[in-house]
Structures are given as C-alpha cells and as structure tokens.
GROMACS .gro file of N, CA and C in nm:
model
  516
    1ASN      N    1  11.382  15.280   5.340
    1ASN     CA    2  11.304  15.122   5.348
    1ASN      C    3  11.361  15.009   5.434
    2ALA      N    4  11.330  14.949   5.535
    2ALA     CA    5  11.368  14.884   5.621
    2ALA      C    6  11.404  14.768   5.520
    3THR      N    7  11.297  14.699   5.487
    3THR     CA    8  11.288  14.515   5.375
    3THR      C    9  11.433  14.607   5.313
    4CYS      N   10  11.439  14.674   5.267
    4CYS     CA   11  11.539  14.715   5.128
    4CYS      C   12  11.668  14.768   5.192
    5SER      N   13  11.698  14.786   5.304
    5SER     CA   14  11.823  14.810   5.370
    5SER      C   15  11.879  14.668   5.440
    6LYS      N   16  11.815  14.603   5.437
    6LYS     CA   17  11.802  14.456   5.468
    6LYS      C   18  11.904  14.388   5.372
    7ALA      N   19  11.824  14.365   5.252
    7ALA     CA   20  11.842  14.346   5.141
    7ALA      C   21  11.987  14.376   5.068
    8LEU      N   22  12.022  14.498   5.113
    8LEU     CA   23  12.147  14.529   5.076
    8LEU      C   24  12.261  14.414   5.091
    9ALA      N   25  12.278  14.391   5.157
    9ALA     CA   26  12.359  14.277   5.283
    9ALA      C   27  12.376  14.194   5.164
   10PHE      N   28  12.307  14.156   5.063
   10PHE     CA   29  12.304  14.001   4.998
   10PHE      C   30  12.387  14.029   4.861
   11LEU      N   31  12.440  14.186   4.819
   11LEU     CA   32  12.482  14.220   4.698
   11LEU      C   33  12.639  14.219   4.710
   12GLU      N   34  12.682  14.135   4.595
   12GLU     CA   35  12.796  14.137   4.617
   12GLU      C   36  12.882  14.153   4.476
   13GLU      N   37  12.994  14.213   4.481
   13GLU     CA   38  13.099  14.241   4.397
   13GLU      C   39  13.090  14.091   4.298
   14ARG      N   40  13.123  14.114   4.184
   14ARG     CA   41  13.160  13.999   4.061
   14ARG      C   42  13.046  13.904   4.065
   15ARG      N   43  12.893  13.925   4.088
   15ARG     CA   44  12.794  13.858   4.100
   15ARG      C   45  12.743  13.830   4.001
   16SER      N   46  12.665  13.765   3.933
   16SER     CA   47  12.517  13.761   3.891
   16SER      C   48  12.387  13.772   3.945
   17ILE      N   49  12.323  13.861   3.926
   17ILE     CA   50  12.199  13.915   3.982
   17ILE      C   51  12.085  13.988   3.949
   18PHE      N   52  12.010  13.896   3.958
   18PHE     CA   53  11.887  13.953   3.885
   18PHE      C   54  11.748  14.003   4.000
   19PHE      N   55  11.740  14.171   3.907
   19PHE     CA   56  11.617  14.205   4.028
   19PHE      C   57  11.466  14.189   3.917
   20ASP      N   58  11.363  14.167   4.002
   20ASP     CA   59  11.259  14.104   3.998
   20ASP      C   60  11.199  14.271   3.970
   21SER      N   61  11.028  14.310   3.871
   21SER     CA   62  10.975  14.387   3.896
   21SER      C   63  10.932  14.462   4.018
   22GLY      N   64  10.851  14.573   4.065
   22GLY     CA   65  10.771  14.608   4.128
   22GLY      C   66  10.831  14.742   4.206
   23THR      N   67  10.763  14.780   4.335
   23THR     CA   68  10.798  14.904   4.369
   23THR      C   69  10.925  14.911   4.473
   24THR      N   70  10.919  14.783   4.505
   24THR     CA   71  10.964  14.720   4.667
   24THR      C   72  11.128  14.730   4.588
   25ILE      N   73  11.133  14.637   4.493
   25ILE     CA   74  11.244  14.615   4.413
   25ILE      C   75  11.323  14.758   4.325
   26MET      N   76  11.187  14.851   4.295
   26MET     CA   77  11.291  14.965   4.233
   26MET      C   78  11.369  15.044   4.322
   27THR      N   79  11.296  15.053   4.511
   27THR     CA   80  11.307  15.117   4.587
   27THR      C   81  11.482  15.062   4.618
   28LEU      N   82  11.489  14.887   4.625
   28LEU     CA   83  11.635  14.877   4.631
   28LEU      C   84  11.713  14.847   4.561
   29ALA      N   85  11.700  14.901   4.423
   29ALA     CA   86  11.769  14.955   4.329
   29ALA      C   87  11.846  15.115   4.303
   30ARG      N   88  11.749  15.147   4.375
   30ARG     CA   89  11.794  15.313   4.412
   30ARG      C   90  11.875  15.329   4.517
   31GLN      N   91  11.880  15.241   4.615
   31GLN     CA   92  11.944  15.209   4.768
   31GLN      C   93  12.060  15.148   4.696
   32MET      N   94  12.114  15.074   4.551
   32MET     CA   95  12.185  15.033   4.529
   32MET      C   96  12.349  15.109   4.543
   33PRO      N   97  12.473  15.021   4.599
   33PRO     CA   98  12.553  15.119   4.580
   33PRO      C   99  12.600  15.070   4.410
   34ASP      N  100  12.735  15.124   4.375
   34ASP     CA  101  12.794  15.131   4.262
   34ASP      C  102  12.897  15.022   4.292
   35LEU      N  103  12.844  14.939   4.211
   35LEU     CA  104  12.910  14.783   4.262
   35LEU      C  105  12.908  14.696   4.095
   36ASN      N  106  13.060  14.632   4.129
   36ASN     CA  107  13.061  14.581   3.940
   36ASN      C  108  13.012  14.482   3.974
   37LEU      N  109  12.901  14.432   3.905
   37LEU     CA  110  12.830  14.308   3.958
   37LEU      C  111  12.739  14.278   3.780
   38VAL      N  112  12.669  14.189   3.734
   38VAL     CA  113  12.639  14.177   3.609
   38VAL      C  114  12.451  14.180   3.687
   39LEU      N  115  12.362  14.282   3.639
   39LEU     CA  116  12.277  14.247   3.686
   39LEU      C  117  12.186  14.215   3.526
   40PHE      N  118  12.034  14.133   3.565
   40PHE     CA  119  11.950  14.129   3.464
   40PHE      C  120  11.831  14.126   3.512
   41THR      N  121  11.738  14.218   3.497
   41THR     CA  122  11.610  14.237   3.505
   41THR      C  123  11.506  14.249   3.417
   42THR      N  124  11.358  14.217   3.421
   42THR     CA  125  11.295  14.225   3.354
   42THR      C  126  11.192  14.400   3.374
   43ALA      N  127  11.256  14.476   3.449
   43ALA     CA  128  11.184  14.566   3.453
   43ALA      C  129  11.261  14.696   3.383
   44PRO      N  130  11.215  14.794   3.323
   44PRO     CA  131  11.285  14.873   3.235
   44PRO      C  132  11.317  15.006   3.347
   45ASN      N  133  11.225  15.040   3.429
   45ASN     CA  134  11.239  15.151   3.479
   45ASN      C  135  11.323  15.149   3.600
   46ILE      N  136  11.354  14.981   3.618
   46ILE     CA  137  11.509  14.948   3.741
   46ILE      C  138  11.630  15.003   3.654
   47ALA      N  139  11.601  14.948   3.515
   47ALA     CA  140  11.763  14.927   3.444
   47ALA      C  141  11.780  15.005   3.461
   48LEU      N  142  11.680  15.145   3.384
   48LEU     CA  143  11.698  15.278   3.366
   48LEU      C  144  11.755  15.359   3.475
   49ASP      N  145  11.728  15.326   3.620
   49ASP     CA  146  11.782  15.396   3.734
   49ASP      C  147  11.896  15.331   3.745
   50ILE      N  148  11.911  15.214   3.765
   50ILE     CA  149  12.086  15.183   3.779
   50ILE      C  150  12.204  15.260   3.671
   51VAL      N  151  12.168  15.216   3.551
   51VAL     CA  152  12.214  15.300   3.462
   51VAL      C  153  12.268  15.414   3.449
   52LEU      N  154  12.139  15.507   3.471
   52LEU     CA  155  12.201  15.635   3.514
   52LEU      C  156  12.263  15.704   3.610
   53ARG      N  157  12.219  15.613   3.686
   53ARG     CA  158  12.319  15.699   3.886
   53ARG      C  159  12.381  15.593   3.886
   54THR      N  160  12.492  15.502   3.800
   54THR     CA  161  12.587  15.449   3.874
   54THR      C  162  12.642  15.369   3.733
   55GLN      N  163  12.826  15.355   3.763
   55GLN     CA  164  12.882  15.334   3.653
   55GLN      C  165  12.970  15.195   3.635
   56LYS      N  166  12.952  15.105   3.746
   56LYS     CA  167  12.997  14.960   3.704
   56LYS      C  168  12.881  14.873   3.659
   57PRO      N  169  12.771  14.868   3.747
   57PRO     CA  170  12.703  14.737   3.690
   57PRO      C  171  12.708  14.655   3.533
   58GLN      N  172  12.684  14.594   3.521
   58GLN     CA  173  12.626  14.545   3.361
   58GLN      C  174  12.522  14.526   3.385
   59VAL      N  175  12.456  14.591   3.344
   59VAL     CA  176  12.303  14.566   3.315
   59VAL      C  177  12.247  14.534   3.162
   60THR      N  178  12.129  14.411   3.168
   60THR     CA  179  12.098  14.345   3.145
   60THR      C  180  11.969  14.355   3.099
   61MET      N  181  11.892  14.371   3.040
   61MET     CA  182  11.739  14.401   2.997
   61MET      C  183  11.681  14.284   2.948
   62LEU      N  184  11.565  14.152   3.000
   62LEU     CA  185  11.562  14.023   2.924
   62LEU      C  186  11.422  14.044   2.818
   63GLY      N  187  11.362  14.186   2.791
   63GLY     CA  188  11.289  14.176   2.689
   63GLY      C  189  11.160  14.160   2.723
   64GLY      N  190  11.081  14.096   2.637
   64GLY     CA  191  10.956  14.080   2.631
   64GLY      C  192  10.840  14.193   2.640
   65SER      N  193  10.739  14.134   2.631
   65SER     CA  194  10.604  14.225   2.642
   65SER      C  195  10.582  14.315   2.763
   66LEU      N  196  10.583  14.416   2.771
   66LEU     CA  197  10.540  14.477   2.860
   66LEU      C  198  10.444  14.478   2.959
   67SER      N  199  10.421  14.513   3.071
   67SER     CA  200  10.266  14.503   3.119
   67SER      C  201  10.325  14.685   3.181
   68ARG      N  202  10.213  14.713   3.117
   68ARG     CA  203  10.174  14.907   3.169
   68ARG      C  204  10.182  14.850   3.361
   69ASN      N  205  10.079  14.761   3.370
   69ASN     CA  206  10.021  14.760   3.541
   69ASN      C  207  10.191  14.757   3.617
   70THR      N  208  10.266  14.663   3.610
   70THR     CA  209  10.352  14.651   3.654
   70THR      C  210  10.538  14.683   3.611
   71LEU      N  211  10.529  14.733   3.527
   71LEU     CA  212  10.603  14.751   3.432
   71LEU      C  213  10.751  14.656   3.415
   72SER      N  214  10.687  14.544   3.339
   72SER     CA  215  10.783  14.431   3.345
   72SER      C  216  10.760  14.366   3.248
   73GLY      N  217  10.863  14.307   3.184
   73GLY     CA  218  10.836  14.236   3.086
   73GLY      C  219  10.846  14.138   3.075
   74SER      N  220  10.778  14.007   2.971
   74SER     CA  221  10.712  13.888   2.998
   74SER      C  222  10.708  13.845   2.871
   75GLY      N  223  10.698  13.720   2.884
   75GLY     CA  224  10.620  13.610   2.750
   75GLY      C  225  10.799  13.516   2.700
   76ARG      N  226  10.767  13.471   2.567
   76ARG     CA  227  10.883  13.347   2.539
   76ARG      C  228  11.036  13.420   2.530
   77LEU      N  229  11.057  13.568   2.459
   77LEU     CA  230  11.181  13.573   2.493
   77LEU      C  231  11.276  13.669   2.595
   78PRO      N  232  11.164  13.676   2.675
   78PRO     CA  233  11.285  13.655   2.813
   78PRO      C  234  11.286  13.504   2.903
   79LEU      N  235  11.227  13.407   2.877
   79LEU     CA  236  11.245  13.278   2.921
   79LEU      C  237  11.340  13.238   2.867
   80GLU      N  238  11.353  13.251   2.712
   80GLU     CA  239  11.434  13.178   2.679
   80GLU      C  240  11.589  13.205   2.681
   81TYR      N  241  11.582  13.357   2.740
   81TYR     CA  242  11.692  13.398   2.774
   81TYR      C  243  11.746  13.358   2.896
   82LEU      N  244  11.680  13.370   2.991
   82LEU     CA  245  11.672  13.348   3.119
   82LEU      C  246  11.735  13.150   3.114
   83ARG      N  247  11.707  13.105   3.047
   83ARG     CA  248  11.759  12.970   3.028
   83ARG      C  249  11.876  12.950   2.944
   84SER      N  250  11.935  13.042   2.937
   84SER     CA  251  12.108  13.020   2.860
   84SER      C  252  12.190  13.130   3.002
   85ILE      N  253  12.174  13.167   3.122
   85ILE     CA  254  12.237  13.242   3.242
   85ILE      C  255  12.235  13.155   3.347
   86ASN      N  256  12.249  13.174   3.415
   86ASN     CA  257  12.318  13.157   3.575
   86ASN      C  258  12.334  13.280   3.622
   87ILE      N  259  12.212  13.265   3.726
   87ILE     CA  260  12.191  13.364   3.864
   87ILE      C  261  12.239  13.373   3.979
   88ASP      N  262  12.369  13.447   4.050
   88ASP     CA  263  12.421  13.381   4.174
   88ASP      C  264  12.291  13.446   4.294
   89VAL      N  265  12.233  13.566   4.278
   89VAL     CA  266  12.156  13.602   4.335
   89VAL      C  267  12.033  13.652   4.293
   90ALA      N  268  11.896  13.617   4.354
   90ALA     CA  269  11.750  13.688   4.275
   90ALA      C  270  11.662  13.742   4.378
   91PHE      N  271  11.673  13.904   4.355
   91PHE     CA  272  11.591  13.966   4.427
   91PHE      C  273  11.454  13.943   4.409
   92MET      N  274  11.371  13.909   4.413
   92MET     CA  275  11.213  13.882   4.382
   92MET      C  276  11.134  13.976   4.483
   93ALA      N  277  11.001  13.964   4.443
   93ALA     CA  278  10.879  14.001   4.475
   93ALA      C  279  10.752  13.937   4.460
   94ALA      N  280  10.640  13.923   4.553
   94ALA     CA  281  10.535  13.888   4.545
   94ALA      C  282  10.457  13.980   4.590
   95SER      N  283  10.306  13.954   4.479
   95SER     CA  284  10.186  14.066   4.510
   95SER      C  285  10.096  13.960   4.642
   96ALA      N  286  10.189  13.876   4.646
   96ALA     CA  287  10.058  13.820   4.817
   96ALA      C  288  10.139  13.695   4.835
   97PHE      N  289  10.096  13.637   4.920
   97PHE     CA  290  10.171  13.502   5.024
   97PHE      C  291  10.097  13.463   5.123
   98SER      N  292  10.033  13.346   5.114
   98SER     CA  293   9.970  13.248   5.215
   98SER      C  294  10.058  13.131   5.217
   99MET      N  295  10.038  13.066   5.316
   99MET     CA  296  10.091  12.942   5.405
   99MET      C  297  10.024  12.825   5.243
  100ARG      N  298   9.910  12.823   5.235
  100ARG     CA  299   9.839  12.724   5.119
  100ARG      C  300   9.882  12.768   4.990
  101ASN      N  301   9.919  12.902   4.944
  101ASN     CA  302   9.916  12.890   4.764
  101ASN      C  303  10.068  12.925   4.771
  102GLY      N  304  10.098  12.942   4.882
  102GLY     CA  305  10.269  13.051   4.862
  102GLY      C  306  10.266  13.154   4.801
  103PHE      N  307  10.358  13.181   4.686
  103PHE     CA  308  10.368  13.346   4.672
  103PHE      C  309  10.353  13.377   4.537
  104THR      N  310  10.230  13.419   4.513
  104THR     CA  311  10.164  13.444   4.435
  104THR      C  312  10.155  13.577   4.315
  105SER      N  313  10.120  13.579   4.195
  105SER     CA  314  10.131  13.725   4.131
  105SER      C  315   9.967  13.725   4.056
  106GLY      N  316   9.944  13.822   3.981
  106GLY     CA  317   9.842  13.847   3.930
  106GLY      C  318   9.855  13.834   3.823
  107ASN      N  319   9.974  13.807   3.717
  107ASN     CA  320  10.005  13.764   3.561
  107ASN      C  321  10.049  13.671   3.564
  108PRO      N  322   9.989  13.552   3.464
  108PRO     CA  323  10.053  13.424   3.405
  108PRO      C  324  10.166  13.453   3.384
  109TYR      N  325  10.197  13.534   3.295
  109TYR     CA  326  10.317  13.497   3.229
  109TYR      C  327  10.460  13.562   3.320
  110GLU      N  328  10.349  13.675   3.397
  110GLU     CA  329  10.528  13.719   3.499
  110GLU      C  330  10.540  13.636   3.577
  111SER      N  331  10.437  13.535   3.628
  111SER     CA  332  10.479  13.394   3.758
  111SER      C  333  10.552  13.320   3.657
  112GLU      N  334  10.491  13.264   3.521
  112GLU     CA  335  10.623  13.176   3.463
  112GLU      C  336  10.753  13.251   3.452
  113ILE      N  337  10.794  13.362   3.441
  113ILE     CA  338  10.934  13.432   3.426
  113ILE      C  339  10.997  13.440   3.572
  114LYS      N  340  10.883  13.466   3.692
  114LYS     CA  341  10.931  13.448   3.817
  114LYS      C  342  10.986  13.330   3.920
  115ALA      N  343  10.878  13.228   3.786
  115ALA     CA  344  10.962  13.070   3.853
  115ALA      C  345  11.088  13.000   3.777
  116GLU      N  346  11.084  13.072   3.668
  116GLU     CA  347  11.203  12.987   3.616
  116GLU      C  348  11.343  13.109   3.672
  117VAL      N  349  11.348  13.203   3.666
  117VAL     CA  350  11.442  13.281   3.780
  117VAL      C  351  11.455  13.228   3.878
  118ILE      N  352  11.355  13.141   3.994
  118ILE     CA  353  11.372  13.131   4.122
  118ILE      C  354  11.467  12.952   4.094
  119LYS      N  355  11.394  12.874   4.019
  119LYS     CA  356  11.442  12.741   3.966
  119LYS      C  357  11.640  12.816   3.878
  120LYS      N  358  11.683  12.909   3.852
  120LYS     CA  359  11.785  12.899   3.795
  120LYS      C  360  11.877  12.975   3.872
  121ALA      N  361  11.842  13.041   4.001
  121ALA     CA  362  11.934  13.103   4.112
  121ALA      C  363  11.969  13.045   4.164
  122ARG      N  364  12.131  13.049   4.237
  122ARG     CA  365  12.153  12.974   4.345
  122ARG      C  366  12.087  13.028   4.484
  123ARG      N  367  12.087  13.156   4.486
  123ARG     CA  368  12.034  13.178   4.612
  123ARG      C  369  11.908  13.269   4.559
  124VAL      N  370  11.795  13.264   4.659
  124VAL     CA  371  11.625  13.369   4.644
  124VAL      C  372  11.596  13.429   4.787
  125ILE      N  373  11.639  13.547   4.716
  125ILE     CA  374  11.606  13.659   4.830
  125ILE      C  375  11.459  13.665   4.811
  126MET      N  376  11.376  13.682   4.877
  126MET     CA  377  11.225  13.758   4.881
  126MET      C  378  11.205  13.859   4.957
  127LEU      N  379  11.160  13.999   4.936
  127LEU     CA  380  11.096  14.082   4.980
  127LEU      C  381  10.971  14.134   4.955
  128MET      N  382  10.927  14.156   5.108
  128MET     CA  383  10.742  14.132   5.081
  128MET      C  384  10.692  14.222   5.221
  129ASN      N  385  10.667  14.315   5.225
  129ASN     CA  386  10.569  14.385   5.302
  129ASN      C  387  10.500  14.231   5.345
  130THR      N  388  10.476  14.269   5.497
  130THR     CA  389  10.362  14.163   5.575
  130THR      C  390  10.214  14.219   5.526
  131ASP      N  391  10.191  14.290   5.492
  131ASP     CA  392  10.096  14.337   5.467
  131ASP      C  393  10.020  14.240   5.327
  132LYS      N  394  10.091  14.188   5.265
  132LYS     CA  395  10.065  14.093   5.142
  132LYS      C  396  10.066  13.960   5.166
  133ILE      N  397  10.097  13.921   5.347
  133ILE     CA  398  10.057  13.785   5.384
  133ILE      C  399   9.900  13.709   5.403
  134ASP      N  400   9.872  13.651   5.424
  134ASP     CA  401   9.754  13.594   5.426
  134ASP      C  402   9.665  13.686   5.314
  135ARG      N  403   9.731  13.656   5.170
  135ARG     CA  404   9.623  13.753   5.091
  135ARG      C  405   9.666  13.637   4.954
  136ASN      N  406   9.555  13.592   4.852
  136ASN     CA  407   9.621  13.497   4.744
  136ASN      C  408   9.595  13.638   4.598
  137MET      N  409   9.675  13.572   4.528
  137MET     CA  410   9.667  13.624   4.353
  137MET      C  411   9.639  13.498   4.291
  138PRO      N  412   9.612  13.514   4.145
  138PRO     CA  413   9.523  13.366   4.090
  138PRO      C  414   9.646  13.264   4.065
  139TYR      N  415   9.816  13.381   4.028
  139TYR     CA  416   9.922  13.246   3.976
  139TYR      C  417  10.047  13.225   4.095
  140THR      N  418  10.010  13.112   4.136
  140THR     CA  419  10.179  13.063   4.248
  140THR      C  420  10.271  13.068   4.134
  141PHE      N  421  10.403  13.107   4.223
  141PHE     CA  422  10.509  13.089   4.153
  141PHE      C  423  10.629  12.990   4.246
  142ALA      N  424  10.569  13.051   4.317
  142ALA     CA  425  10.686  12.980   4.442
  142ALA      C  426  10.648  12.943   4.563
  143GLN      N  427  10.696  12.812   4.591
  143GLN     CA  428  10.656  12.826   4.782
  143GLN      C  429  10.754  12.834   4.845
  144LEU      N  430  10.755  12.874   4.991
  144LEU     CA  431  10.829  12.922   5.142
  144LEU      C  432  10.956  12.799   5.024
  145ARG      N  433  10.969  12.688   5.071
  145ARG     CA  434  11.077  12.594   5.082
  145ARG      C  435  11.157  12.614   4.915
  146ASP      N  436  11.111  12.668   4.773
  146ASP     CA  437  11.182  12.778   4.739
  146ASP      C  438  11.240  12.864   4.757
  147ILE      N  439  11.284  12.881   4.844
  147ILE     CA  440  11.344  13.065   4.812
  147ILE      C  441  11.450  13.058   4.987
  148ASP      N  442  11.564  13.093   5.000
  148ASP     CA  443  11.627  13.122   5.060
  148ASP      C  444  11.643  13.209   5.184
  149VAL      N  445  11.564  13.304   5.166
  149VAL     CA  446  11.594  13.452   5.281
  149VAL      C  447  11.438  13.512   5.251
  150LEU      N  448  11.403  13.529   5.320
  150LEU     CA  449  11.256  13.599   5.367
  150LEU      C  450  11.273  13.729   5.415
  151ILE      N  451  11.283  13.837   5.358
  151ILE     CA  452  11.323  13.991   5.395
  151ILE      C  453  11.147  14.076   5.412
  152CYS      N  454  11.098  14.137   5.528
  152CYS     CA  455  11.010  14.175   5.549
  152CYS      C  456  11.023  14.339   5.652
  153GLU      N  457  10.967  14.409   5.645
  153GLU     CA  458  10.956  14.532   5.705
  153GLU      C  459  10.966  14.506   5.853
  154LYS      N  460  10.929  14.388   5.900
  154LYS     CA  461  10.892  14.374   6.053
  154LYS      C  462  10.890  14.218   6.043
  155LEU      N  463  10.874  14.113   6.129
  155LEU     CA  464  10.848  13.975   6.149
  155LEU      C  465  10.755  13.931   6.196
  156PRO      N  466  10.708  13.868   6.036
  156PRO     CA  467  10.612  13.801   6.025
  156PRO      C  468  10.538  13.739   6.186
  157GLU      N  469  10.396  13.671   6.103
  157GLU     CA  470  10.388  13.636   6.277
  157GLU      C  471  10.433  13.468   6.280
  158ALA      N  472  10.441  13.430   6.374
  158ALA     CA  473  10.486  13.272   6.463
  158ALA      C  474  10.498  13.160   6.367
  159GLU      N  475  10.324  13.144   6.281
  159GLU     CA  476  10.316  13.020   6.186
  159GLU      C  477  10.413  13.062   6.018
  160ILE      N  478  10.411  13.203   6.061
  160ILE     CA  479  10.531  13.188   5.921
  160ILE      C  480  10.682  13.173   5.948
  161LEU      N  481  10.701  13.187   6.055
  161LEU     CA  482  10.832  13.190   6.084
  161LEU      C  483  10.871  13.024   6.161
  162THR      N  484  10.774  12.989   6.174
  162THR     CA  485  10.791  12.874   6.195
  162THR      C  486  10.805  12.728   6.121
  163ALA      N  487  10.731  12.816   5.989
  163ALA     CA  488  10.765  12.718   5.833
  163ALA      C  489  10.879  12.754   5.764
  164ALA      N  490  10.919  12.863   5.822
  164ALA     CA  491  11.005  12.933   5.695
  164ALA      C  492  11.189  12.880   5.810
  165SER      N  493  11.134  12.839   5.919
  165SER     CA  494  11.239  12.751   6.002
  165SER      C  495  11.280  12.630   5.953
  166GLU      N  496  11.137  12.564   5.946
  166GLU     CA  497  11.117  12.386   5.857
  166GLU      C  498  11.168  12.370   5.789
  167CYS      N  499  11.174  12.508   5.670
  167CYS     CA  500  11.227  12.497   5.531
  167CYS      C  501  11.394  12.552   5.504
  168GLY      N  502  11.402  12.586   5.610
  168GLY     CA  503  11.563  12.652   5.596
  168GLY      C  504  11.580  12.756   5.563
  169VAL      N  505  11.450  12.826   5.553
  169VAL     CA  506  11.431  12.982   5.516
  169VAL      C  507  11.498  13.071   5.607
  170THR      N  508  11.568  13.163   5.596
  170THR     CA  509  11.614  13.260   5.715
  170THR      C  510  11.538  13.387   5.696
  171VAL      N  511  11.436  13.454   5.821
  171VAL     CA  512  11.385  13.575   5.786
  171VAL      C  513  11.408  13.683   5.811
  172LEU      N  514  11.461  13.799   5.826
  172LEU     CA  515  11.486  13.934   5.846
  172LEU      C  516  11.386  14.017   5.865
   0.00000   0.00000   0.00000
C-alpha cells in the first residue's frame, strides 16, 4: 500500500505514537518495523497484530466500548486516558473529507476520540485514500488546518493541494 509506505517514514524510535482504527491504519501496523516506541491505540485488532508480530513496542489499548463496525473503542474511559498522556505523532484515518466539512466520521463517539487525539498530538499524519475526498459523514473531527501531513495513494486535486499549502500541510 503506497499510502502506508509513505507513512512509515514518520515512525521514529523512542516516541509516543497513536494509531487510529480502520483498514488503512491496520495496513500501516502490519508494515511497521519492530521499533522501540510507545504505541497507543483504540483498535484491538491493531494492538494484537503489533504485539504478536514485534518485540520492542510497548502497546497500550485505550479501552472503551467496542464498535463492531470499526473495531474501535470509544466513550468516557479512552477520553479520560487520552487527557493524561502525551502523543508525539498520531497516525489518523478519516471516513470522508470535504473542503466544507473537513475530516468526518460516521460515529459521534469515535469522532470525539479522534478530535482529542488531534488536540494532544505534536504532529498529526492523516492517511486517506482519494476516493474519500468530496464525501461527508455526519461528524466532523478535524479541519485541514488541524493536521500536519496528508498522505494519499496519489496526489489529490489542485483545490485541496492549494488549501493544504495555505494551511501549512504537507501532502504526500
């Protein structure tokens, strides 16, 4: 997966990272080398894959109520936990993106978690396939200006590249 290959460059040892849920982040997790880092996630499938395949990362699940659709934990428990930790780099995913509504999700509780992660992270890397552009889901969790890097399998259209440049967002 080209998107995930580009994202691997942002993984650094001795850092605190967050892996969002979803198929794109799962692909990233499967490509992740065995690095000495602290990894937080709301996704039990991602945590399990990393723990079974690697030796060095310290993996922490944030807990919460598990969504059958997204395999992601949400609710009060992970929100409280998030408020007590520091995140160097967050690897995030969106169900949809539009210039008007930003990055969106179909679940209000997961959107709340995503928004909190983005607030806490020093650097936010958004991984998204371009087929999710110009689409909307009900709950916005971030705008383009809230992220640092947008990684897609191919470059998005000129309007998004221009807007990203104006917001200081690197597009890969």
